[in-house]
XYZ file of C-alpha atoms in Angstrom:
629
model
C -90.018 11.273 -22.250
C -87.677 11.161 -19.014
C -84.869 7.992 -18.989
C -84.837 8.351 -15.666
C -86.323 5.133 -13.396
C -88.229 7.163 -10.911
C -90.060 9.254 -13.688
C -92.099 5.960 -14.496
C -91.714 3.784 -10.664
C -92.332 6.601 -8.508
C -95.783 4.875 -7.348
C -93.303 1.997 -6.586
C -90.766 3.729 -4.769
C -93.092 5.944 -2.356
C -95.327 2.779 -1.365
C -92.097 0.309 -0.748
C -92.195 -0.232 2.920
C -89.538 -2.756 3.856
C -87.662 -0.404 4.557
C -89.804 2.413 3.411
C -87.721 4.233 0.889
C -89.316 7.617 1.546
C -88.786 7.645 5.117
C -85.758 6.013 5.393
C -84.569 8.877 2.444
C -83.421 6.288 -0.250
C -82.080 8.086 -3.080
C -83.937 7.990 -6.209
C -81.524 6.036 -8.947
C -83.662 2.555 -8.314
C -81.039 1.476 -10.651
C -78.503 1.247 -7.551
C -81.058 -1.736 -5.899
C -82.990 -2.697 -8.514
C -82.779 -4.240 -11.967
C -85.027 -3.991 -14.973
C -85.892 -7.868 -14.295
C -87.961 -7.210 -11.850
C -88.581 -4.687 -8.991
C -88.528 -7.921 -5.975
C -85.927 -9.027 -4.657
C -83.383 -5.784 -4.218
C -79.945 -6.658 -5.729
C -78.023 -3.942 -3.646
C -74.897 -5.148 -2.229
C -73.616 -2.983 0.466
C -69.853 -4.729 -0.030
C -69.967 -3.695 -3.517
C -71.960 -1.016 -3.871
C -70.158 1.214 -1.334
C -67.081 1.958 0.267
C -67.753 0.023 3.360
C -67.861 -3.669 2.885
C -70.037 -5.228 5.745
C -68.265 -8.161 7.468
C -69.072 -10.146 11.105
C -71.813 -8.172 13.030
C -72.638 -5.900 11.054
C -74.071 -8.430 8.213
C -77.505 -8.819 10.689
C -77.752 -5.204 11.723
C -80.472 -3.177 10.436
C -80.150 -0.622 7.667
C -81.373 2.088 9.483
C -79.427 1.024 12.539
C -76.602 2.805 10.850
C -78.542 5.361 8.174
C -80.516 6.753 10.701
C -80.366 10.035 8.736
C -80.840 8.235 5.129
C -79.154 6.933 2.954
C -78.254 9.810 0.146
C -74.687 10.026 1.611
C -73.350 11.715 4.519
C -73.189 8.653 6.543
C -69.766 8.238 8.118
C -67.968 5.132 7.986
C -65.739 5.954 11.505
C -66.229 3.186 14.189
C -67.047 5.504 16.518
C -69.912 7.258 14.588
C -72.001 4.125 15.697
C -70.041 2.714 18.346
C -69.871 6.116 20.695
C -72.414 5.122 23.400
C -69.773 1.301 23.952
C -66.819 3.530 23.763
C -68.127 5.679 26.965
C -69.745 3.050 28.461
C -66.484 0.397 28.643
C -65.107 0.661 32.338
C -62.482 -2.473 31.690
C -60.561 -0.102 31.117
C -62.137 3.099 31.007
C -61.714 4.513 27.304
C -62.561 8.167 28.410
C -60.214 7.916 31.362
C -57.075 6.210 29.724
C -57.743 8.620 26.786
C -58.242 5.955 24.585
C -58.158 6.509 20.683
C -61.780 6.660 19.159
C -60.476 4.639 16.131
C -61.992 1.128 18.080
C -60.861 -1.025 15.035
C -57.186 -0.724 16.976
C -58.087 -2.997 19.250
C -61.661 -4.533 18.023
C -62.827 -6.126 15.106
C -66.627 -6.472 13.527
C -67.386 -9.264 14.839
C -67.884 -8.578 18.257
C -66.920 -5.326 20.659
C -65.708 -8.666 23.360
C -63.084 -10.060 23.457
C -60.617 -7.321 22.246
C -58.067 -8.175 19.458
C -55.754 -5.591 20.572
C -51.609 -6.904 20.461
C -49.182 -4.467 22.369
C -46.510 -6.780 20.492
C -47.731 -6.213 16.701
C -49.522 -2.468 16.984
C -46.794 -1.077 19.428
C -43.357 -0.401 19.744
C -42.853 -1.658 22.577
C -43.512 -4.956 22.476
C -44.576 -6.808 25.780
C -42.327 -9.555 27.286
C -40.998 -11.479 29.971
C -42.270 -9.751 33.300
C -44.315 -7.319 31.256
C -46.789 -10.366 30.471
C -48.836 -10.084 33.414
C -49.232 -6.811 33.959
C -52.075 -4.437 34.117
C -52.297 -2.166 31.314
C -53.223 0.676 33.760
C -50.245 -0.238 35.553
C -48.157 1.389 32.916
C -50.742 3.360 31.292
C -51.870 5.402 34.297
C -52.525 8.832 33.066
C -52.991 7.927 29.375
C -52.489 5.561 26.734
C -51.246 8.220 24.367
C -47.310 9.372 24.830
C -46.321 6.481 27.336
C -43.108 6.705 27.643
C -41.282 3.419 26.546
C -38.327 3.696 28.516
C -37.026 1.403 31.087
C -36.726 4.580 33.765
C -40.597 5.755 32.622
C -42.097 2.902 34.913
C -39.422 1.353 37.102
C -37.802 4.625 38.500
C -39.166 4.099 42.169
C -36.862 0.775 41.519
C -34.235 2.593 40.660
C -34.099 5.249 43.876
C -34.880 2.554 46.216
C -32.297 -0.166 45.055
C -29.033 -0.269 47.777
C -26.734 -2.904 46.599
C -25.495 -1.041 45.286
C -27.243 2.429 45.669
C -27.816 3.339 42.183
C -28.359 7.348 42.988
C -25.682 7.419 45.137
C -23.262 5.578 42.187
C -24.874 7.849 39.881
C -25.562 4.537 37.825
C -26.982 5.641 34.044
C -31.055 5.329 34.270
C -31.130 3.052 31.088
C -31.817 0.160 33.485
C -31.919 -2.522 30.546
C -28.269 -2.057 30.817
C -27.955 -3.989 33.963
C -31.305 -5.745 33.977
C -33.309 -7.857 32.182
C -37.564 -7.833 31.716
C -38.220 -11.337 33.553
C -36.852 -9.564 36.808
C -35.157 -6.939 38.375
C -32.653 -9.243 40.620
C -30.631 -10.497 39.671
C -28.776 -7.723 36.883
C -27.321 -9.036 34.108
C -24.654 -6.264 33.199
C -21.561 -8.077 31.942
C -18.572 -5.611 32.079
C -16.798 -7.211 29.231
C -19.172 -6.854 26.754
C -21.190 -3.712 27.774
C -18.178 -1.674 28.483
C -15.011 -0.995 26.629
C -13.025 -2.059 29.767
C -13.157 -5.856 29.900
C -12.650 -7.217 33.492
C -9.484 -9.170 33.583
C -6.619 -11.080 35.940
C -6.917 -8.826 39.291
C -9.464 -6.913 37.354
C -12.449 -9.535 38.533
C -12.413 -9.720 42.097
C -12.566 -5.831 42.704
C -15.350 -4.277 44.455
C -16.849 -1.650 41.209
C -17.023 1.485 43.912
C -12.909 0.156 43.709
C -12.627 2.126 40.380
C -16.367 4.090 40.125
C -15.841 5.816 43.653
C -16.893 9.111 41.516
C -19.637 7.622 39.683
C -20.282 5.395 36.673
C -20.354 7.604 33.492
C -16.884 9.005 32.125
C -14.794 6.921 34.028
C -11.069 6.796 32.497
C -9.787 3.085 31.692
C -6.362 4.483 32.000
C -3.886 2.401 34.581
C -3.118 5.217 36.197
C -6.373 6.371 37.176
C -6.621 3.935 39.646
C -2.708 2.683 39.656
C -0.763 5.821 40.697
C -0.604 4.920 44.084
C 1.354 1.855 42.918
C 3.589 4.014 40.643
C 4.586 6.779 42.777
C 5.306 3.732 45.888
C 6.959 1.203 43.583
C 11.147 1.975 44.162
C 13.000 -1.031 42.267
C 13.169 0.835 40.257
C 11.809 3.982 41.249
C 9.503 4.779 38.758
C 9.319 8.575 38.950
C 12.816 9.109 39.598
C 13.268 7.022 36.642
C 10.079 8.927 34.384
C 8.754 6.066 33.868
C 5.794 5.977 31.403
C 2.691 6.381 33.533
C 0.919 3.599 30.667
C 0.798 1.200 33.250
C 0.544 -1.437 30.803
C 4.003 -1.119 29.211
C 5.673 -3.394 31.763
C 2.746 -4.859 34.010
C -0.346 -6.869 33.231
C -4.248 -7.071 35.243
C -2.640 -10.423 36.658
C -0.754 -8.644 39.460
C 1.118 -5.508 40.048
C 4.810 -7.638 41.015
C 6.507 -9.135 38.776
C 6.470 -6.552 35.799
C 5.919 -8.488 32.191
C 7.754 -5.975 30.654
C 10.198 -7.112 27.467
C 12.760 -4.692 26.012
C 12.738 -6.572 22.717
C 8.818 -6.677 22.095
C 8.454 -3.385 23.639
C 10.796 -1.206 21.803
C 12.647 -0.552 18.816
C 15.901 -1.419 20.695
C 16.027 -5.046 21.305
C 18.752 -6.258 23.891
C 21.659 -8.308 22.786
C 24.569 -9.799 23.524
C 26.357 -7.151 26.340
C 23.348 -5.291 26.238
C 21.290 -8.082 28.276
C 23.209 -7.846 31.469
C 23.579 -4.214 31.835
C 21.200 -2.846 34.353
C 18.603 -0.297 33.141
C 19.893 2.925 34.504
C 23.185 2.662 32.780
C 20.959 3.308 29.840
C 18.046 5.587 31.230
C 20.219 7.894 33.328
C 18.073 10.695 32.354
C 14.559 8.561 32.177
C 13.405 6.067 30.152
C 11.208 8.819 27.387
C 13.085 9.622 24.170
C 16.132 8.210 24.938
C 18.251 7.980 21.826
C 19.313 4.345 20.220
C 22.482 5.770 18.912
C 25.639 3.606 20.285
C 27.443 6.661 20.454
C 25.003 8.285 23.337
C 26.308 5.506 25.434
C 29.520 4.356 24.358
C 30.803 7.821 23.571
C 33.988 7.213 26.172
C 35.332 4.188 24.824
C 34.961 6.039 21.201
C 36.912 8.479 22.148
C 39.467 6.577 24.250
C 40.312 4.452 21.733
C 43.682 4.674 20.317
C 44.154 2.040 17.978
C 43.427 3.475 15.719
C 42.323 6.626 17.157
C 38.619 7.203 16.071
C 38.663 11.293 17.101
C 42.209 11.341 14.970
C 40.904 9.514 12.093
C 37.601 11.070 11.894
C 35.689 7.619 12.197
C 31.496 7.828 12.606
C 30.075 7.364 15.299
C 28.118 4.465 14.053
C 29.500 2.393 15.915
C 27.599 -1.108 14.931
C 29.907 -0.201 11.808
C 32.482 -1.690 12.831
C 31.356 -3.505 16.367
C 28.846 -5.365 17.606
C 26.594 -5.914 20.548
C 28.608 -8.898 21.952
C 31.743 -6.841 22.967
C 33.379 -3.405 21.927
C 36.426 -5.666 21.210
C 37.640 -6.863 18.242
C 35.646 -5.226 15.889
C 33.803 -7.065 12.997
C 34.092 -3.945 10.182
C 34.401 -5.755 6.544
C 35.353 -3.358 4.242
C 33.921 -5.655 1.749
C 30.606 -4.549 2.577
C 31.047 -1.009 1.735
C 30.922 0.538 -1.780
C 34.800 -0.364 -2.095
C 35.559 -4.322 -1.479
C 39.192 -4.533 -0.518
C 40.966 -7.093 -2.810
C 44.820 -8.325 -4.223
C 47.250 -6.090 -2.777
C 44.643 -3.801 -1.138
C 44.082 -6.384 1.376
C 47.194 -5.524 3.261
C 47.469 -1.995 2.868
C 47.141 -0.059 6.201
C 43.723 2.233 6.353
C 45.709 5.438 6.536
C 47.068 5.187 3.580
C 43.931 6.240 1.893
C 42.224 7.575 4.528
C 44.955 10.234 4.827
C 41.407 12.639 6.018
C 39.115 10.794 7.519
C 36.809 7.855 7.222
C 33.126 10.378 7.622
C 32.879 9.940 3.376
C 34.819 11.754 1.077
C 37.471 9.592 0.666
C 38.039 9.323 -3.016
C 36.880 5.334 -4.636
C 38.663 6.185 -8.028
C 42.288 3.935 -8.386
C 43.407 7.530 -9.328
C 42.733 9.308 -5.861
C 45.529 7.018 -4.423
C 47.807 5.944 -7.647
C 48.419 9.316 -9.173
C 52.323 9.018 -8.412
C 52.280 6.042 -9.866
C 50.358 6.953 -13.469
C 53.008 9.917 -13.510
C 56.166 8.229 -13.155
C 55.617 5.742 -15.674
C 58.035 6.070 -18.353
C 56.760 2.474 -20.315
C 54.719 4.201 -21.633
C 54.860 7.423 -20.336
C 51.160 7.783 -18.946
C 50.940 11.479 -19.422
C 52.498 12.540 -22.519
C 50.663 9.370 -23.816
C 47.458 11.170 -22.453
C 46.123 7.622 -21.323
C 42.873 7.264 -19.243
C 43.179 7.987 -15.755
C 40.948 5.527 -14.898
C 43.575 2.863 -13.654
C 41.457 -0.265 -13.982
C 41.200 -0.191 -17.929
C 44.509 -1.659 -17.844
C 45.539 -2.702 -13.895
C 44.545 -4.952 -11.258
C 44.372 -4.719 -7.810
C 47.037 -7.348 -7.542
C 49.874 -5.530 -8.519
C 50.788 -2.045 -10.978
C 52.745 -5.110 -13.178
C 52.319 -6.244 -15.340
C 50.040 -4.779 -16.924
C 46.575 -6.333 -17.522
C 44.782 -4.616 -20.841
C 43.697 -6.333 -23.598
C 43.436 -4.401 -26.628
C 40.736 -7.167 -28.068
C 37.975 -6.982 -24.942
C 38.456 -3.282 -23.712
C 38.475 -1.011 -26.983
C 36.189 -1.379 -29.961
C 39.381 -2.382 -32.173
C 40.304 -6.116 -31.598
C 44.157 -6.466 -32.521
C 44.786 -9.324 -35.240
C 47.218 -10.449 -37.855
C 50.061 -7.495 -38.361
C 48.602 -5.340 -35.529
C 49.474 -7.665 -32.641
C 52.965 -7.096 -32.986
C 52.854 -2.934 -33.239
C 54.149 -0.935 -30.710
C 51.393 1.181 -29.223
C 52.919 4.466 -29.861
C 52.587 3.677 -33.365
C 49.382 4.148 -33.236
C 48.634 6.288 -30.573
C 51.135 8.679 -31.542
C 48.789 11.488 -30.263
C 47.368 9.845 -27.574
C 44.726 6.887 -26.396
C 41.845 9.149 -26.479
C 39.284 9.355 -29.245
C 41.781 7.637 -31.836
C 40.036 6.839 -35.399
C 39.692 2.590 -36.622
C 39.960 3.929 -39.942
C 42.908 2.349 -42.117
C 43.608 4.776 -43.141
C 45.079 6.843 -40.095
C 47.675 5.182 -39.488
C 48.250 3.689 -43.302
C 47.822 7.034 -45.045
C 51.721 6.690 -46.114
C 51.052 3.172 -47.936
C 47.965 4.355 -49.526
C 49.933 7.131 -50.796
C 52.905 5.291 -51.771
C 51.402 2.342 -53.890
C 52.048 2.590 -57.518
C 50.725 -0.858 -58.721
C 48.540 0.305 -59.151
C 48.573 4.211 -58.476
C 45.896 4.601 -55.401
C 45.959 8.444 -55.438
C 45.996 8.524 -59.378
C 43.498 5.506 -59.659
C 41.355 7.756 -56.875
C 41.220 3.972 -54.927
C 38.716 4.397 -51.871
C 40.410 4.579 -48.855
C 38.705 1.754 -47.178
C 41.674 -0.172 -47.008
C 39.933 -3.119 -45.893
C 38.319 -3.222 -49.248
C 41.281 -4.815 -50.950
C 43.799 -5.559 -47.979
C 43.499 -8.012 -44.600
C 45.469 -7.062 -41.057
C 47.843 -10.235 -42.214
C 50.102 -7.728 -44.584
C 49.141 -4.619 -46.838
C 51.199 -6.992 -49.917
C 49.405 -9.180 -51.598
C 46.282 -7.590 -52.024
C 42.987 -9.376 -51.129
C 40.565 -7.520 -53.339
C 38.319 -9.809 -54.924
C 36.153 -8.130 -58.028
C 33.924 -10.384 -57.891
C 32.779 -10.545 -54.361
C 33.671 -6.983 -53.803
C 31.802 -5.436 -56.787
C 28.996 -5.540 -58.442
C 30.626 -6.515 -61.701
C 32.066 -10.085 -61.473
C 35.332 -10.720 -63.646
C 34.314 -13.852 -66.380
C 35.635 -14.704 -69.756
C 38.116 -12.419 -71.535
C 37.756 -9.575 -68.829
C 40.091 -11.553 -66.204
C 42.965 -11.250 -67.564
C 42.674 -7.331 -68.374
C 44.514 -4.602 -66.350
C 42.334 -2.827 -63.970
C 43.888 0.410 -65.614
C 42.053 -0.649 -68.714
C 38.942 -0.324 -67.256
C 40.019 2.063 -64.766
C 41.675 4.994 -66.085
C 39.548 7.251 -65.159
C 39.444 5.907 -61.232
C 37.839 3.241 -59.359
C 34.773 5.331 -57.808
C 31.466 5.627 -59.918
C 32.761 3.737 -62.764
C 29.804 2.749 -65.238
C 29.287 -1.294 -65.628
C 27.214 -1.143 -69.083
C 29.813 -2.351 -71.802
C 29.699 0.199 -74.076
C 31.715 2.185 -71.405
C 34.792 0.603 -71.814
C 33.699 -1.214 -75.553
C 32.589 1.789 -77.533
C 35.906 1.847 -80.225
C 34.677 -2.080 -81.226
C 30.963 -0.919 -81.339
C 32.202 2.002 -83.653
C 34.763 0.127 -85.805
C 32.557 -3.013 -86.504
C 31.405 -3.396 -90.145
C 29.809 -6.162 -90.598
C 27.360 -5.121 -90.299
C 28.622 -1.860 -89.463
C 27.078 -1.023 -85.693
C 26.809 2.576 -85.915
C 25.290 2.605 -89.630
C 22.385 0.607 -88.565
C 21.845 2.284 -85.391
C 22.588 -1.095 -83.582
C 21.358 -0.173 -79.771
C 24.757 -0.303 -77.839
C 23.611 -3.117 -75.222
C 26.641 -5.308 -76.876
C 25.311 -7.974 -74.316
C 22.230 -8.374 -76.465
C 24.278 -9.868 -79.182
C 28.223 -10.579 -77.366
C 29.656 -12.248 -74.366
C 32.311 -11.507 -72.455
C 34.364 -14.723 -74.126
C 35.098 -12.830 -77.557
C 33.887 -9.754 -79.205
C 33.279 -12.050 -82.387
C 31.276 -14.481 -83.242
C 28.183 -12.711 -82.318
C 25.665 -14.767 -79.856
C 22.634 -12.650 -81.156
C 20.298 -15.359 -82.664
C 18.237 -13.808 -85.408
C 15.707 -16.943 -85.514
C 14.764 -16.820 -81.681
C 15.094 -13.356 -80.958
C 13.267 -11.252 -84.330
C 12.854 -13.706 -87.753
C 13.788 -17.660 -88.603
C 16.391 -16.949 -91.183
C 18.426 -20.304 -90.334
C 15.573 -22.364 -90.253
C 11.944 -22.618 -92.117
C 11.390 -21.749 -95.588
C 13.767 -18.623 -95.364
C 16.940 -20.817 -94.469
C 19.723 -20.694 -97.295
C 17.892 -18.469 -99.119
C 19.721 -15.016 -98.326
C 23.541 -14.363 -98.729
C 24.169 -11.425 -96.086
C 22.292 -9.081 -94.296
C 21.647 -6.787 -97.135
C 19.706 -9.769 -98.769
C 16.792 -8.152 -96.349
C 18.192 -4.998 -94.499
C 18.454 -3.212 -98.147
C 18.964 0.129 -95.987
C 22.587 -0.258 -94.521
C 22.346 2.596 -91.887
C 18.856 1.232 -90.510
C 18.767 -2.012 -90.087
C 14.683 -1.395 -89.089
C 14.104 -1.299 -92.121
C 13.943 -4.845 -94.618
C 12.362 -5.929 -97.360
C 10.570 -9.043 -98.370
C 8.729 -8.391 -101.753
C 12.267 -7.512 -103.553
C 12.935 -11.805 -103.485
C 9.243 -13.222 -103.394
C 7.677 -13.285 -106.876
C 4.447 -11.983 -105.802
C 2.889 -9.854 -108.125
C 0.601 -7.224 -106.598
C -2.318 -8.520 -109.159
C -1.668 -12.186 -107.122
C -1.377 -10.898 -103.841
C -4.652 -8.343 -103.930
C -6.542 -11.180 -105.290
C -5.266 -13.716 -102.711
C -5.865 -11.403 -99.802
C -8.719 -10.426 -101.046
C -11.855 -9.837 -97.834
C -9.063 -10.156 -95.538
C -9.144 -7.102 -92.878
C -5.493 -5.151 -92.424
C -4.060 -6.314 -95.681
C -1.816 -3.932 -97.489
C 1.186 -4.839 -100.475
C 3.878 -4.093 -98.194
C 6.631 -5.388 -96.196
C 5.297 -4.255 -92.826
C 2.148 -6.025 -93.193
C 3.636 -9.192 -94.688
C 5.704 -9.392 -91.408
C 2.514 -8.924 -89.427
C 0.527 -11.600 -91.118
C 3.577 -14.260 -91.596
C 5.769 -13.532 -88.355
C 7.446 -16.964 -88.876
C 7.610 -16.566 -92.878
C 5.244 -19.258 -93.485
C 2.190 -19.109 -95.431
């Protein structure tokens, strides 16, 4: 059985006469009109149902106003597919004539073909304003409305050609007439020269007739001076300005006020600002080859007086010419030149020495800054002490002033690395310095070699002393000694070693010698018998059981340091060491059953269930560190 509606409401469909669905070539899906509530009333909605929504007129207009071919598609949705016979017929204006587009929803809407909705502002791009108001479209539009042209030029060129004042063709004026002129009306322009133009009207600028400067035309005019000035430049003779190559930049020296008098300033101008002198002398003196690259050396004017003067004579005496070295713009005479401000400030006796006297070639550089360039007779004829075969420095100023060659001004203590104290202040230098100031050793020991040598009390060489003299002796005197062991070593002197001879402990030298006691102690350690040290393999650390007071009595403690003998139950019961230590060459090894009256029988029975329990010394000493029960 068919789904489809039509297969059962065909009888419906064919006899349906308003609008008759067979004639008017419904399509056959009743389901697009119809629901399955009932066949009356239609539920088609044409805004829903299809892609054109029906607004304004068309709402009343019949169906087959529009679907006069049916409605199973094909039925265009373009204005003009209806609307054809209003689009020829309109006269105001005439569509065909003005070419008007067929799409009429540009200017009408659905709700009626009169008035027309069409806004030149919004749906052109020229929008229509001042003047423009009132005018008739066909005014503008009067060979089409398509490719109007929406230049100024497109409508208003008859204005243009015919306007006199001035004659635009003849000025060859630019045709973009919104330059000048503004929509409300042609007269009166509005061109403002200042802010159209890159030439702003100024001063004498204002009042000038424009055919003044545009004789040739408007467009690619020069807004150089002199292309309307050089008239003015070639004429003007105080000073003559071509003579004189002047700069044809007009604007250098005058302004648009007026031509007379020039604004020009020297010191805003130029890089050479006038002076002192320099104000009063008159230009040419200057520019008397033009006034374009002229140099602002002071010696490509005031070569003369460099080379006429003789006191001192500058061509003689090599001086620069720099002039503003030594003068100044106020007068050539006298000159200002501080030698203070060069790399060499004159000072003490410098002051007053003439400038020849070091500037024996010259004064263009190269004249030596070192005390030596001028002062070498003097370092080589002193004989106090002789400079040279003392080899000292030859840089004078270690130990001179500029005040005089005497005295002398070095001090040992702030020049050299070696401050002079005690003893040393009073040395002659050549002690020292026997071979020369250069590269001379702060050791001690070069220059006190021969004392090192010569002490015997003790022997340095023998007791191989270090020869750091320092160590044991001050700058005050070499005698007496200021060694200190305590402070000096790391083996202070206490007890019974400070009165003992250093040879004692020292016979072998005084470098690397061993601080442990044994290593000067080992005869006592050896010869000691009670209990004899070497028997019972005593360790030799004799500070475990000695002090440096006395060899004997011992210190070593047996109660604190191993096993209460002198105190507890053990105390008076044991005569000597041997009471315990029953081995005399180990004393590791002691006894304690030999004196306690503890039968094995006893003992296994009392320690009987109790772990690590064995009949023997070790164990006792395990159990009863302290000897008690």
């Amino acid at each position: 059985t068919p789904t489809t509606c039509v297969s059962c409401h065909l009888t419906k469909f064919n006899a349906t006469t308003t609008p008759n669905h067979v004639t008017a070539k419904y399509p056959t899906d009743c389901k697009i009109c119809h629901t399955n509530t009932a066949w009356v009333p239609s539920t088609f909605n044409h805004t829903t149902g299809t892609v054109f929504p029906l607004t304004g007129a068309h709402t009343t207009v019949a169906c087959a106003s529009c679907h006069t071919n049916g409605y199973a598609g094909g039925t265009p949705t373009a204005c003009v597919s209806c609307h054809q016979t209003k689009f020829n017929a309109t006269t105001n204006p005439n569509h065909i004539t003005a070419k008007f587009s067929t799409d009429c929803k540009t200017c009408h809407t659905t709700t009626a073909w009169i008035p027309s909705s069409f806004n030149h502002n919004t749906a052109t791009t020229f929008p229509i304003t001042g003047a423009h108001i009132g005018v008739s479209c066909i005014s503008c539009h009067a060979t089409s409305y398509v490719g109007t042209p929406a230049t100024c030029v497109g409508c208003h060129l008859n204005d243009f050609n015919s306007t006199l004042s001035p004659n635009h063709v003849s000025a060859k004026f630019p045709t973009d007439c919104k330059l000048c002129h503004t929509e409300s009306a042609w007269n009166t322009a509005t061109f403002n020269h200042n802010t159209t133009t890159s030439f702003p009207l100024t001063g004498a600028h204002i009042g000038v007739a424009c055919i003044s400067c545009h004789s040739t035309g408007y467009n690619g005019i020069s807004i150089e001076c002199m292309s309307c000035h050089i008239n003015n430049y070639n004429a003007t003779t105080i000073p003559t300005h071509q003579a004189a190559h002047f700069s044809t930049d007009c604007k250098t020296c005058h302004t648009t006020t007026a031509w007379i008098p020039s604004s020009f300033n020297h010191n805003t101008a130029t890089t050479f600002p006038l002076a002192g002198a320099h104000i009063r002398v008159s230009c040419i003196s200057c520019h008397t080859t033009g006034y374009i690259g002229i140099s602002t050396e002071c010696a490509s004017c005031h070569i003369t007086q460099y080379n006429s003067t003789i006191n001192p004579s500058h061509i003689t005496a090599k001086y620069p010419t720099d002039c503003k070295i030594c003068h100044t713009v106020t007068s050539w005479a006298p000159s200002t030149f501080n030698h203070n401000t060069t790399a060499f400030p004159l000072t003490g006796a410098h002051l007053s020495v003439d400038c020849i006297s070091c500037h024996k070639t010259g004064y263009t550089g190269g004249t030596p800054a070192t005390c030596l360039g001028c002062h070498t007779p003097a370092f080589n004829t002193v004989t106090n002490p002789n400079h040279v075969t003392a080899k000292f420095s030859t840089d004078c100023k270690s130990c001179h002033t500029t005040n005089a060659w005497k005295p002398s001004s070095f001090n040992h203590n702030t020049a050299t690395t070696f401050p002079l104290s005690g003893a040393h202040i009073g040395v002659e230098c050549i002690s020292c310095h026997s071979v020369g100031y250069a590269g001379i050793p702060t050791t001690c020991v070069s220059c006190h070699q021969n004392n090192y040598t010569a002490t015997t009390n003790p022997g340095h060489v023998a007791a191989n002393f270090s020869t750091d003299c320092k160590i044991c002796h001050d700058v005050n005197a070499w005698n007496p000694a200021t060694f200190n062991h305590t402070t000096g070593t790391t083996f202070p002197l206490t007890g019974s070693h400070i009165g003992v001879s250093c040879i004692s402990c020292h016979g072998s030298g005084y470098v690397g010698i061993s601080t442990a006691c044994v290593s000067c102690h080992l005869p006592e350690f050896n010869s000691t018998t009670n209990p004899s040290h070497v028997s019972a393999k005593f360790p030799n650390n004799c500070e475990l059981c000695h002090t440096v007071t006395v060899w004997t009595t011992t210190t070593y403690n047996h109660d604190a340091q191993y096993f209460p003998i002198y105190s507890g139950n053990h105390s008076g019961q044991w005569a000597n060491c041997a009471t315990c230590h029953t081995n005399a060459s180990n004393f590791a090894i002691f006894d304690c059953l030999s004196c306690h009256e503890h039968s094995k029988t006893l003992m296994d029975a009392a320690h009987k269930g109790r772990s690590g329990y064995a009949y023997n010394s070790i164990n006792c000493l395990s159990c009863h560190p302290k000897g008690k029960n």
